[in-house]
Amino acid sequence: MLCQRCHERQATVHLKKVVSGEETEYHLCEVCAMEQGDWIAKAMKAFDFNHLLSGLLNTDSSPGIPSQVQAPLRCDVCGMTYQQFTDVGRFGCPHCYKSFAPRLNALLRRIQSSTTHTGKVPNRAGEAVQRRRRLEQLRKQLNQAIAAERYEEAAHLRDQIRQLEQASGH
Amino acid sequence: MSLSDFMQQAMSRWMKGGGPQDDIILSSRIRIARNLQDLPFPILQTDVHAEQVISDVQNAMAHPDVQKLGTFEFARCREMSQLDRHVLVEKHLISKDLADQVRHGAVVLRNDEVMSIMINEEDHLRIQVIMPGFRLTEAWQLANAMDDALEGQLPYAFDDTLGYLTACPTNVGTGIRASVMMHLPGLVLSGQVNRMLSAVSQVGLTVRGLYGEGSEAAGNIFQVSNQVTLGESEEEIINNLSSVVQQLIDHERAARRALLQQNREVLEDRVCRSFGILAYARRMDSKESLQRLSDVRLGIDLGIIKGVSAGILQELTVMTQPAFLQKYYGQELGPSERDIRRATLIRERLRLDTEVR
């Protein structure tokens, strides 16, 4: 069936509007349906991908029943709230993955096969990871050295840490 | 300009066909999503952020490591006409979403159009490689090489456990989407296609029509791609997809053989009838042309039609799309004018190969 408005594309949106008992049927393509008016767009939105996704994301509450009021989970870098994320199905910035971490695993288990990346690692990130681990180790040794009042060793460790930090641009 | 000159200029490498099993696999495509750390994803981008991404990518593109991967052209969406952007969509080089990102979007295109990079689409970068035939591994190697070259210059958003961070959680991890475009008339004609495709969706793959999400499978063309991006390596994802696709190819071949053995007259009639209509019709809507082209291509593959190049399916499937038609004829065309011009273009194209009897 062709769209009754543009007579060009296939009608994929079929809607029945009932106003005070009076029925009107619409057979439209997606483009015309979006242009046609607010109520159709709203009706379509209820079935689109993001909405289905946000249904998956908002797993705490049953459909139609608002979840318990709680402090909104918010990304401290871009300001996006978890609620906004579930509405659009998109994160605001890379940091959102950390900000929403408490609720992310359940979601990822649902849409992905696991929650741990096993594929390609960028060379640069590989170096960064190693540098970060080395730094953590040195700081720990530094604390131990200070606690044990081994100041000569501590000074040496401090220099090493500075050197590493400078190399990584901190 | 003559049609053959226009085609020389306007066709992407993948549209010219060739490559392993290209009687069934029209193209193989790899797309990887990457983002820059410390910048918001395009959904929250201001002009400043978008410019930052664009200039970072442009600088990275100038690096010798990138330059040795080919000759590239850069264009911002706002510098292109709407028609030109839609031609790129119809050639599968950019997405419709990018074409609509007039303000912030940009594209990098290798001169043979095998590789493209979408900038500021849903993610900061989407590297895409599209090749004719069944060549997922080769496509991945090229996309991977570009990724390595860019990574040397660009600080990617990467997490030790989650992998590459993407705007949508359905892409996180590897950020890879591998897909093949398949011509499956045998399975459709023998009524097996729905069963095959629902089986495919149960093993973690997605099936879509010619132009991706939401488009119908016109012309018996289907896109099969991976769904999961996290928890499997790129090679595993490509191998899984390849082995399922190989099975689909085998089933399609068997279905074609069976049709030829059991219903040769019916099949020959269908194919030749479609060829006749394409060769002589004066009006052709896009749906009918896709169906007829599919029939003719099947006829070519089965040796029923000789002297017509197999590439006409992918060539004309793209060239008879609305933006491409208007580009070729150099004017804006309404739907019914397009039907007339589409029929003309198809007739001309068939005459390039054969003397139509």
Short mmCIF file of C-alpha atoms in Angstrom, two decimals:
data_model
loop_
_atom_site.label_atom_id
_atom_site.label_comp_id
_atom_site.label_asym_id
_atom_site.label_seq_id
_atom_site.Cartn_x
_atom_site.Cartn_y
_atom_site.Cartn_z
CA MET A 1 0.00 0.00 0.00
CA LEU A 2 1.32 3.45 -0.89
CA CYS A 3 1.28 6.36 1.52
CA GLN A 4 -2.02 8.20 1.19
CA ARG A 5 -0.31 11.57 1.50
CA CYS A 6 2.71 11.48 -0.82
CA HIS A 7 1.63 8.49 -2.96
CA GLU A 8 5.29 7.74 -3.33
CA ARG A 9 6.62 5.69 -0.48
CA GLN A 10 5.30 2.53 1.07
CA ALA A 11 2.81 3.14 3.91
CA THR A 12 4.34 1.64 7.02
CA VAL A 13 2.39 3.58 9.65
CA HIS A 14 -1.22 2.52 10.04
CA LEU A 15 -3.22 4.39 12.61
CA LYS A 16 -6.81 4.71 13.63
CA LYS A 17 -7.91 7.94 15.27
CA VAL A 18 -11.15 7.92 17.26
CA VAL A 19 -12.57 11.31 18.20
CA SER A 20 -15.97 11.22 19.94
CA GLY A 21 -16.79 7.91 18.34
CA GLU A 22 -15.77 9.03 14.88
CA GLU A 23 -13.08 6.86 13.33
CA THR A 24 -10.47 8.02 10.84
CA GLU A 25 -7.85 5.70 9.40
CA TYR A 26 -4.41 6.80 8.32
CA HIS A 27 -1.98 4.91 6.11
CA LEU A 28 1.22 6.87 5.87
CA CYS A 29 4.90 6.46 5.16
CA GLU A 30 7.24 7.30 8.00
CA VAL A 31 8.28 10.63 6.50
CA CYS A 32 4.72 11.89 6.08
CA ALA A 33 3.71 10.51 9.45
CA MET A 34 6.41 12.57 11.14
CA GLU A 35 5.33 15.67 9.20
CA GLN A 36 1.65 15.04 9.67
CA GLY A 37 1.41 16.02 13.25
CA ASP A 38 2.37 15.73 16.79
CA TRP A 39 0.02 12.98 17.86
CA ILE A 40 1.21 10.56 15.19
CA ALA A 41 4.83 11.28 15.94
CA LYS A 42 4.09 10.62 19.60
CA ALA A 43 2.29 7.40 18.84
CA MET A 44 5.20 6.26 16.67
CA LYS A 45 7.72 7.22 19.28
CA ALA A 46 6.15 4.77 21.66
CA PHE A 47 7.37 1.99 19.39
CA ASP A 48 10.74 3.23 18.22
CA PHE A 49 14.10 1.77 19.00
CA ASN A 50 15.14 4.24 21.66
CA HIS A 51 11.94 3.67 23.51
CA LEU A 52 12.37 -0.06 23.44
CA LEU A 53 15.93 0.42 24.58
CA SER A 54 14.89 2.74 27.38
CA GLY A 55 12.41 0.07 28.42
CA LEU A 56 15.35 -2.24 28.83
CA LEU A 57 17.37 0.39 30.65
CA ASN A 58 14.75 1.26 33.20
CA THR A 59 14.57 -2.13 34.75
CA ASP A 60 13.79 -1.09 38.32
CA SER A 61 10.24 -0.03 37.73
CA SER A 62 7.29 -1.88 36.32
CA PRO A 63 5.72 -0.28 33.25
CA GLY A 64 3.57 2.67 34.18
CA ILE A 65 4.58 2.70 37.83
CA PRO A 66 7.12 5.39 38.62
CA SER A 67 10.14 4.15 40.54
CA GLN A 68 10.92 5.34 44.07
CA VAL A 69 12.06 8.93 44.28
CA GLN A 70 15.81 9.00 44.70
CA ALA A 71 18.64 11.41 44.05
CA PRO A 72 19.02 11.45 40.28
CA LEU A 73 22.15 9.70 39.05
CA ARG A 74 24.04 12.35 37.11
CA CYS A 75 27.28 12.39 35.12
CA ASP A 76 29.60 14.89 36.83
CA VAL A 77 31.39 15.70 33.56
CA CYS A 78 28.63 16.36 31.01
CA GLY A 79 25.67 16.71 33.38
CA MET A 80 23.49 14.09 31.73
CA THR A 81 21.17 12.30 34.16
CA TYR A 82 20.51 8.57 34.03
CA GLN A 83 16.89 9.39 33.25
CA GLN A 84 17.94 11.43 30.20
CA PHE A 85 20.18 8.57 29.11
CA THR A 86 17.30 6.11 29.26
CA ASP A 87 15.10 8.56 27.32
CA VAL A 88 17.48 8.96 24.39
CA GLY A 89 19.40 5.69 24.65
CA ARG A 90 22.67 7.54 24.17
CA PHE A 91 25.37 8.58 26.62
CA GLY A 92 26.42 12.22 26.81
CA CYS A 93 30.18 11.71 27.07
CA PRO A 94 32.73 8.94 27.61
CA HIS A 95 32.70 9.62 31.36
CA CYS A 96 29.00 8.66 31.59
CA TYR A 97 30.16 5.02 31.56
CA LYS A 98 31.86 5.68 34.93
CA SER A 99 29.09 7.86 36.31
CA PHE A 100 26.38 5.32 35.55
CA ALA A 101 28.56 2.30 36.32
CA PRO A 102 26.36 1.02 39.17
CA ARG A 103 23.48 0.42 36.79
CA LEU A 104 25.40 -0.38 33.66
CA ASN A 105 26.33 -4.02 34.17
CA ALA A 106 22.74 -5.21 34.25
CA LEU A 107 22.06 -3.31 31.03
CA LEU A 108 25.17 -4.55 29.25
CA ARG A 109 24.44 -8.14 30.19
CA ARG A 110 21.08 -7.71 28.52
CA ILE A 111 22.22 -6.17 25.22
CA GLN A 112 25.75 -7.56 24.91
CA SER A 113 27.20 -11.03 25.34
CA SER A 114 29.40 -10.06 28.27
CA THR A 115 30.57 -7.03 30.23
CA THR A 116 34.28 -7.30 29.50
CA HIS A 117 36.08 -6.19 26.35
CA THR A 118 38.34 -8.87 24.88
CA GLY A 119 39.13 -7.25 21.52
CA LYS A 120 41.60 -4.71 20.26
CA VAL A 121 43.43 -2.44 22.70
CA PRO A 122 44.95 0.80 21.42
CA ASN A 123 48.76 0.85 21.76
CA ARG A 124 48.68 4.18 23.46
CA ALA A 125 46.09 3.08 26.02
CA GLY A 126 48.18 -0.02 26.64
CA GLU A 127 51.14 2.20 27.56
CA ALA A 128 48.94 4.42 29.64
CA VAL A 129 47.54 1.45 31.53
CA GLN A 130 51.03 0.20 32.26
CA ARG A 131 52.21 3.65 33.35
CA ARG A 132 49.22 4.02 35.62
CA ARG A 133 49.84 0.65 37.25
CA ARG A 134 53.53 1.49 37.74
CA LEU A 135 52.60 4.81 39.33
CA GLU A 136 50.17 3.15 41.72
CA GLN A 137 52.87 0.73 42.74
CA LEU A 138 55.45 3.47 43.32
CA ARG A 139 53.03 5.52 45.42
CA LYS A 140 52.35 2.52 47.58
CA GLN A 141 56.08 1.95 48.07
CA LEU A 142 56.51 5.64 48.86
CA ASN A 143 53.87 5.48 51.60
CA GLN A 144 55.50 2.40 53.05
CA ALA A 145 58.92 4.04 52.99
CA ILE A 146 57.60 7.16 54.75
CA ALA A 147 55.79 5.07 57.34
CA ALA A 148 59.00 3.17 58.00
CA GLU A 149 60.96 6.44 58.11
CA ARG A 150 63.23 5.34 55.26
CA TYR A 151 63.56 8.89 53.99
CA GLU A 152 66.40 8.35 51.57
CA GLU A 153 64.43 5.67 49.77
CA ALA A 154 61.29 7.84 49.88
CA ALA A 155 63.07 10.74 48.21
CA HIS A 156 64.27 8.42 45.49
CA LEU A 157 60.74 7.04 44.95
CA ARG A 158 59.33 10.57 44.88
CA ASP A 159 61.74 11.49 42.08
CA GLN A 160 60.73 8.43 40.12
CA ILE A 161 57.05 9.30 40.49
CA ARG A 162 57.65 12.87 39.36
CA GLN A 163 59.56 11.66 36.36
CA LEU A 164 56.77 9.29 35.34
CA GLU A 165 54.09 11.90 35.89
CA GLN A 166 55.95 14.40 33.74
CA ALA A 167 56.40 11.82 31.00
CA SER A 168 52.66 11.17 30.93
CA GLY A 169 51.89 14.89 30.83
CA HIS A 170 50.39 15.31 34.33
CA MET B 1 27.99 13.57 -20.46
CA SER B 2 27.44 10.03 -21.73
CA LEU B 3 26.15 7.38 -19.39
CA SER B 4 29.38 5.38 -19.47
CA ASP B 5 31.45 8.46 -18.64
CA PHE B 6 29.10 9.36 -15.82
CA MET B 7 29.33 5.83 -14.47
CA GLN B 8 33.11 5.91 -14.60
CA GLN B 9 33.05 8.98 -12.41
CA ALA B 10 30.14 8.29 -10.14
CA MET B 11 30.55 4.65 -9.20
CA SER B 12 32.25 3.49 -6.05
CA ARG B 13 34.66 0.59 -6.22
CA TRP B 14 32.15 -1.74 -4.53
CA MET B 15 29.48 -1.03 -7.15
CA LYS B 16 31.69 -2.38 -9.92
CA GLY B 17 31.51 -5.89 -8.48
CA GLY B 18 34.19 -8.56 -8.39
CA GLY B 19 35.63 -10.45 -5.46
CA PRO B 20 34.94 -13.84 -3.90
CA GLN B 21 31.40 -15.24 -4.25
CA ASP B 22 30.17 -12.00 -5.79
CA ASP B 23 27.28 -13.87 -7.42
CA ILE B 24 25.61 -13.71 -4.00
CA ILE B 25 27.59 -11.30 -1.85
CA LEU B 26 27.30 -7.82 -3.35
CA SER B 27 29.48 -6.12 -0.77
CA SER B 28 31.27 -6.56 2.55
CA ARG B 29 31.41 -3.72 4.98
CA ILE B 30 33.24 -2.98 8.23
CA ARG B 31 32.43 0.04 10.35
CA ILE B 32 34.20 0.90 13.58
CA ALA B 33 33.04 3.54 16.04
CA ARG B 34 35.62 5.62 17.88
CA ASN B 35 35.41 8.65 20.15
CA LEU B 36 37.85 11.20 21.50
CA GLN B 37 38.36 11.25 25.24
CA ASP B 38 37.37 14.32 27.26
CA LEU B 39 34.88 15.56 24.67
CA PRO B 40 31.11 15.10 24.85
CA PHE B 41 29.54 12.78 22.27
CA PRO B 42 27.92 14.53 19.28
CA ILE B 43 24.48 14.40 20.94
CA LEU B 44 25.69 17.00 23.52
CA GLN B 45 28.14 18.78 21.26
CA THR B 46 28.41 22.55 21.06
CA ASP B 47 29.92 24.23 18.01
CA VAL B 48 33.23 24.50 19.85
CA HIS B 49 33.36 20.76 20.59
CA ALA B 50 32.40 19.87 17.03
CA GLU B 51 35.09 22.14 15.58
CA GLN B 52 37.60 20.59 17.97
CA VAL B 53 36.79 17.08 16.75
CA ILE B 54 36.94 18.15 13.11
CA SER B 55 40.28 19.94 13.44
CA ASP B 56 41.80 17.07 15.47
CA VAL B 57 40.77 14.59 12.80
CA GLN B 58 42.03 16.85 10.01
CA ASN B 59 45.40 17.15 11.73
CA ALA B 60 45.57 13.40 12.20
CA MET B 61 44.70 12.86 8.54
CA ALA B 62 47.75 14.91 7.52
CA HIS B 63 50.11 12.51 9.31
CA PRO B 64 52.31 10.34 7.04
CA ASP B 65 50.99 7.12 8.67
CA VAL B 66 47.51 8.04 7.47
CA GLN B 67 48.61 9.43 4.13
CA LYS B 68 50.26 6.17 3.14
CA LEU B 69 46.83 4.48 3.30
CA GLY B 70 45.64 6.36 0.23
CA THR B 71 44.53 9.69 -1.16
CA PHE B 72 41.79 11.28 0.87
CA GLU B 73 39.38 14.11 0.43
CA PHE B 74 37.73 15.98 3.27
CA ALA B 75 34.37 17.74 3.13
CA ARG B 76 32.04 19.25 5.66
CA CYS B 77 28.38 18.42 5.28
CA ARG B 78 27.46 22.08 5.15
CA GLU B 79 29.77 22.59 2.18
CA MET B 80 27.95 19.91 0.18
CA SER B 81 24.56 20.28 -1.45
CA GLN B 82 21.74 18.24 -0.02
CA LEU B 83 21.68 16.29 -3.29
CA ASP B 84 25.38 15.41 -3.07
CA ARG B 85 24.98 14.27 0.52
CA HIS B 86 22.13 12.00 -0.44
CA VAL B 87 24.11 10.56 -3.34
CA LEU B 88 26.73 9.52 -0.76
CA VAL B 89 23.98 7.90 1.32
CA GLU B 90 22.68 5.98 -1.69
CA LYS B 91 26.22 4.76 -2.40
CA HIS B 92 26.40 3.50 1.22
CA LEU B 93 29.40 5.76 1.92
CA ILE B 94 27.75 7.79 4.68
CA SER B 95 24.63 7.27 6.77
CA LYS B 96 21.42 9.22 6.47
CA ASP B 97 22.04 10.51 10.00
CA LEU B 98 25.32 12.07 8.90
CA ALA B 99 23.71 13.60 5.81
CA ASP B 100 21.26 15.32 8.16
CA GLN B 101 24.05 16.56 10.47
CA VAL B 102 24.53 19.63 8.30
CA ARG B 103 26.03 21.82 11.00
CA HIS B 104 28.60 19.55 12.62
CA GLY B 105 29.00 16.61 10.27
CA ALA B 106 31.96 16.00 7.98
CA VAL B 107 33.27 13.16 5.87
CA VAL B 108 36.65 11.88 4.77
CA LEU B 109 36.60 9.85 1.57
CA ARG B 110 39.35 7.81 -0.05
CA ASN B 111 39.41 8.55 -3.78
CA ASP B 112 38.30 5.02 -4.76
CA GLU B 113 35.50 5.31 -2.18
CA VAL B 114 36.52 2.04 -0.52
CA MET B 115 37.12 3.83 2.76
CA SER B 116 35.21 6.66 4.38
CA ILE B 117 35.26 8.28 7.78
CA MET B 118 32.14 9.89 9.14
CA ILE B 119 32.85 12.67 11.61
CA ASN B 120 30.35 13.80 14.25
CA GLU B 121 27.64 11.32 13.38
CA GLU B 122 26.44 9.43 16.45
CA ASP B 123 30.07 8.97 17.46
CA HIS B 124 33.01 11.30 16.85
CA LEU B 125 34.45 8.94 14.24
CA ARG B 126 33.13 6.08 12.25
CA ILE B 127 35.66 4.43 10.01
CA GLN B 128 34.04 2.47 7.21
CA VAL B 129 35.44 0.16 4.56
CA ILE B 130 33.19 -1.26 1.85
CA MET B 131 34.42 -3.76 -0.75
CA PRO B 132 32.74 -5.82 -3.45
CA GLY B 133 32.29 -9.56 -2.81
CA PHE B 134 32.86 -11.60 0.33
CA ARG B 135 35.88 -9.85 1.83
CA LEU B 136 35.18 -9.11 5.48
CA THR B 137 38.68 -9.96 6.67
CA GLU B 138 40.32 -7.77 4.04
CA ALA B 139 37.92 -4.95 4.88
CA TRP B 140 38.69 -5.32 8.59
CA GLN B 141 42.44 -5.23 7.94
CA LEU B 142 42.11 -1.95 6.08
CA ALA B 143 39.79 -0.39 8.67
CA ASN B 144 42.13 -1.61 11.39
CA ALA B 145 45.14 -0.07 9.67
CA MET B 146 43.33 3.27 9.48
CA ASP B 147 42.35 2.94 13.13
CA ASP B 148 45.99 2.27 14.13
CA ALA B 149 47.20 5.25 12.11
CA LEU B 150 44.60 7.59 13.62
CA GLU B 151 45.10 6.25 17.12
CA GLY B 152 48.71 7.41 17.01
CA GLN B 153 47.41 10.97 16.67
CA LEU B 154 44.06 10.96 18.46
CA PRO B 155 43.42 10.19 22.14
CA TYR B 156 40.59 7.67 21.93
CA ALA B 157 38.04 7.18 24.71
CA PHE B 158 38.99 3.71 25.92
CA ASP B 159 38.24 1.85 29.14
CA ASP B 160 40.30 -1.12 30.35
CA THR B 161 37.27 -3.33 30.94
CA LEU B 162 34.64 -1.87 28.61
CA GLY B 163 36.89 -1.23 25.62
CA TYR B 164 36.14 1.58 23.17
CA LEU B 165 33.45 3.83 24.61
CA THR B 166 30.64 4.75 22.24
CA ALA B 167 27.58 6.99 22.39
CA CYS B 168 25.22 4.02 22.26
CA PRO B 169 25.74 1.06 24.60
CA THR B 170 24.96 -1.30 21.70
CA ASN B 171 28.33 -0.39 20.13
CA VAL B 172 30.62 -0.36 23.17
CA GLY B 173 33.64 -2.67 23.33
CA THR B 174 34.99 -3.29 19.87
CA GLY B 175 32.74 -0.66 18.28
CA ILE B 176 32.65 -2.91 15.23
CA ARG B 177 29.75 -3.56 12.91
CA ALA B 178 30.55 -6.07 10.19
CA SER B 179 27.95 -6.59 7.50
CA VAL B 180 27.45 -8.20 4.13
CA MET B 181 24.91 -7.30 1.50
CA MET B 182 23.46 -10.50 0.03
CA HIS B 183 21.31 -11.14 -3.01
CA LEU B 184 19.04 -14.05 -2.06
CA PRO B 185 16.41 -14.49 -4.80
CA GLY B 186 16.60 -18.29 -4.62
CA LEU B 187 15.64 -18.39 -0.96
CA VAL B 188 12.89 -15.81 -1.49
CA LEU B 189 11.39 -17.56 -4.55
CA SER B 190 11.42 -20.94 -2.84
CA GLY B 191 9.75 -19.49 0.25
CA GLN B 192 12.59 -20.38 2.60
CA VAL B 193 13.85 -16.91 3.38
CA ASN B 194 11.85 -16.14 6.50
CA ARG B 195 12.86 -19.37 8.12
CA MET B 196 16.52 -18.78 7.30
CA LEU B 197 16.46 -15.21 8.50
CA SER B 198 14.78 -15.94 11.80
CA ALA B 199 17.40 -18.63 12.39
CA VAL B 200 20.07 -16.03 11.69
CA SER B 201 18.62 -13.64 14.24
CA GLN B 202 18.81 -16.36 16.87
CA VAL B 203 22.58 -16.60 16.62
CA GLY B 204 23.20 -12.95 17.50
CA LEU B 205 23.06 -11.49 14.01
CA THR B 206 20.72 -8.86 12.56
CA VAL B 207 19.06 -8.89 9.15
CA ARG B 208 17.93 -5.69 7.47
CA GLY B 209 16.91 -4.38 4.08
CA LEU B 210 18.96 -2.59 1.44
CA TYR B 211 19.26 0.76 3.18
CA GLY B 212 19.66 -0.39 6.76
CA GLU B 213 17.43 0.05 9.74
CA GLY B 214 13.77 0.08 8.90
CA SER B 215 14.16 -0.38 5.16
CA GLU B 216 12.46 -3.31 3.53
CA ALA B 217 14.27 -6.03 1.69
CA ALA B 218 13.57 -4.71 -1.80
CA GLY B 219 15.08 -6.56 -4.71
CA ASN B 220 15.79 -9.63 -2.56
CA ILE B 221 18.76 -7.81 -1.08
CA PHE B 222 19.48 -8.38 2.60
CA GLN B 223 22.10 -7.01 4.95
CA VAL B 224 23.35 -9.38 7.61
CA SER B 225 25.44 -7.95 10.45
CA ASN B 226 26.67 -8.68 13.97
CA GLN B 227 24.64 -7.45 16.90
CA VAL B 228 27.02 -7.91 19.82
CA THR B 229 30.11 -5.70 20.09
CA LEU B 230 31.30 -6.43 23.64
CA GLY B 231 32.78 -9.68 24.93
CA GLU B 232 34.00 -11.03 21.61
CA SER B 233 37.13 -10.00 19.73
CA GLU B 234 36.93 -8.42 16.29
CA GLU B 235 38.21 -11.64 14.70
CA GLU B 236 35.62 -13.75 16.56
CA ILE B 237 32.83 -11.41 15.46
CA ILE B 238 33.96 -11.54 11.83
CA ASN B 239 34.45 -15.32 11.90
CA ASN B 240 31.00 -15.91 13.40
CA LEU B 241 29.37 -13.70 10.81
CA SER B 242 31.38 -15.27 7.99
CA SER B 243 30.44 -18.82 8.90
CA VAL B 244 26.73 -18.00 9.05
CA VAL B 245 26.96 -16.07 5.78
CA GLN B 246 28.73 -19.02 4.16
CA GLN B 247 25.83 -21.25 5.19
CA LEU B 248 23.35 -18.78 3.72
CA ILE B 249 25.38 -18.79 0.50
CA ASP B 250 25.27 -22.60 0.36
CA HIS B 251 21.49 -22.61 0.94
CA GLU B 252 21.00 -19.94 -1.71
CA ARG B 253 23.05 -21.95 -4.23
CA ALA B 254 21.04 -25.10 -3.45
CA ALA B 255 17.77 -23.20 -3.79
CA ARG B 256 18.83 -21.81 -7.19
CA ARG B 257 19.80 -25.29 -8.42
CA ALA B 258 16.50 -26.73 -7.25
CA LEU B 259 14.53 -23.95 -8.96
CA LEU B 260 16.39 -24.52 -12.18
CA GLN B 261 15.80 -28.27 -12.08
CA GLN B 262 12.18 -28.26 -11.00
CA ASN B 263 10.80 -25.07 -12.51
CA ARG B 264 13.07 -24.15 -15.39
CA GLU B 265 10.31 -22.77 -17.65
CA VAL B 266 8.72 -20.74 -14.90
CA LEU B 267 12.09 -19.32 -13.90
CA GLU B 268 13.17 -18.57 -17.47
CA ASP B 269 9.86 -16.89 -18.15
CA ARG B 270 10.15 -14.74 -15.05
CA VAL B 271 13.73 -13.72 -15.81
CA CYS B 272 13.18 -12.98 -19.51
CA ARG B 273 9.91 -11.18 -18.85
CA SER B 274 11.69 -8.89 -16.39
CA PHE B 275 14.51 -8.33 -18.86
CA GLY B 276 12.00 -7.40 -21.54
CA ILE B 277 10.24 -4.97 -19.25
CA LEU B 278 13.48 -3.32 -18.17
CA ALA B 279 14.61 -3.08 -21.79
CA TYR B 280 11.41 -1.48 -23.08
CA ALA B 281 9.37 0.05 -20.26
CA ARG B 282 8.80 3.79 -20.31
CA ARG B 283 7.92 4.20 -16.63
CA MET B 284 9.43 2.34 -13.74
CA ASP B 285 8.94 2.91 -10.03
CA SER B 286 11.80 2.10 -7.72
CA LYS B 287 10.21 -0.95 -6.18
CA GLU B 288 9.48 -2.60 -9.51
CA SER B 289 12.90 -1.77 -10.89
CA LEU B 290 14.58 -3.42 -7.89
CA GLN B 291 12.47 -6.55 -8.32
CA ARG B 292 13.12 -6.74 -12.09
CA LEU B 293 16.83 -6.09 -11.63
CA SER B 294 16.95 -8.90 -9.11
CA ASP B 295 15.27 -11.25 -11.62
CA VAL B 296 17.69 -10.25 -14.38
CA ARG B 297 20.69 -10.67 -12.13
CA LEU B 298 19.48 -14.14 -11.18
CA GLY B 299 19.13 -14.89 -14.89
CA ILE B 300 22.69 -13.75 -15.52
CA ASP B 301 24.02 -15.85 -12.63
CA LEU B 302 22.18 -18.94 -13.92
CA GLY B 303 23.30 -18.44 -17.53
CA ILE B 304 19.75 -17.74 -18.77
CA ILE B 305 20.72 -14.24 -19.88
CA LYS B 306 24.06 -13.79 -21.60
CA GLY B 307 25.99 -10.71 -22.60
CA VAL B 308 24.78 -8.48 -19.76
CA SER B 309 27.27 -7.64 -17.03
CA ALA B 310 26.41 -9.02 -13.61
CA GLY B 311 27.25 -5.66 -12.06
CA ILE B 312 24.01 -4.09 -13.31
CA LEU B 313 22.22 -5.13 -10.11
CA GLN B 314 24.32 -3.08 -7.71
CA GLU B 315 25.00 -0.35 -10.28
CA LEU B 316 21.40 0.27 -11.16
CA THR B 317 20.09 -0.37 -7.66
CA VAL B 318 22.09 2.65 -6.56
CA MET B 319 21.85 4.73 -9.74
CA THR B 320 18.07 4.57 -9.89
CA GLN B 321 17.68 5.96 -6.36
CA PRO B 322 16.13 9.45 -6.23
CA ALA B 323 19.23 11.54 -5.50
CA PHE B 324 21.39 9.68 -8.00
CA LEU B 325 18.82 10.09 -10.77
CA GLN B 326 18.62 13.81 -10.14
CA LYS B 327 22.41 14.03 -10.08
CA TYR B 328 22.67 12.28 -13.44
CA TYR B 329 20.01 14.35 -15.12
CA GLY B 330 21.23 17.51 -13.42
CA GLN B 331 17.81 18.70 -12.29
CA GLU B 332 15.23 18.31 -9.61
CA LEU B 333 12.69 15.62 -10.46
CA GLY B 334 9.29 14.87 -8.94
CA PRO B 335 8.23 11.27 -8.26
CA SER B 336 6.50 10.68 -11.58
CA GLU B 337 9.28 12.34 -13.59
CA ARG B 338 11.70 10.12 -11.74
CA ASP B 339 9.78 7.02 -12.85
CA ILE B 340 10.15 8.11 -16.47
CA ARG B 341 13.84 8.97 -16.15
CA ARG B 342 14.51 5.78 -14.21
CA ALA B 343 13.09 3.72 -17.07
CA THR B 344 15.21 5.69 -19.56
CA LEU B 345 18.38 5.24 -17.53
CA ILE B 346 17.82 1.49 -17.23
CA ARG B 347 17.22 1.17 -21.00
CA GLU B 348 20.38 3.12 -21.75
CA ARG B 349 22.40 1.05 -19.33
CA LEU B 350 21.21 -2.23 -20.82
CA ARG B 351 22.11 -0.95 -24.30
CA LEU B 352 25.68 -0.37 -23.17
CA ASP B 353 26.04 -4.16 -22.84
CA THR B 354 23.83 -5.57 -25.57
CA GLU B 355 22.03 -4.80 -28.75
CA VAL B 356 18.51 -5.13 -27.41
CA ARG B 357 16.53 -7.29 -29.80
#
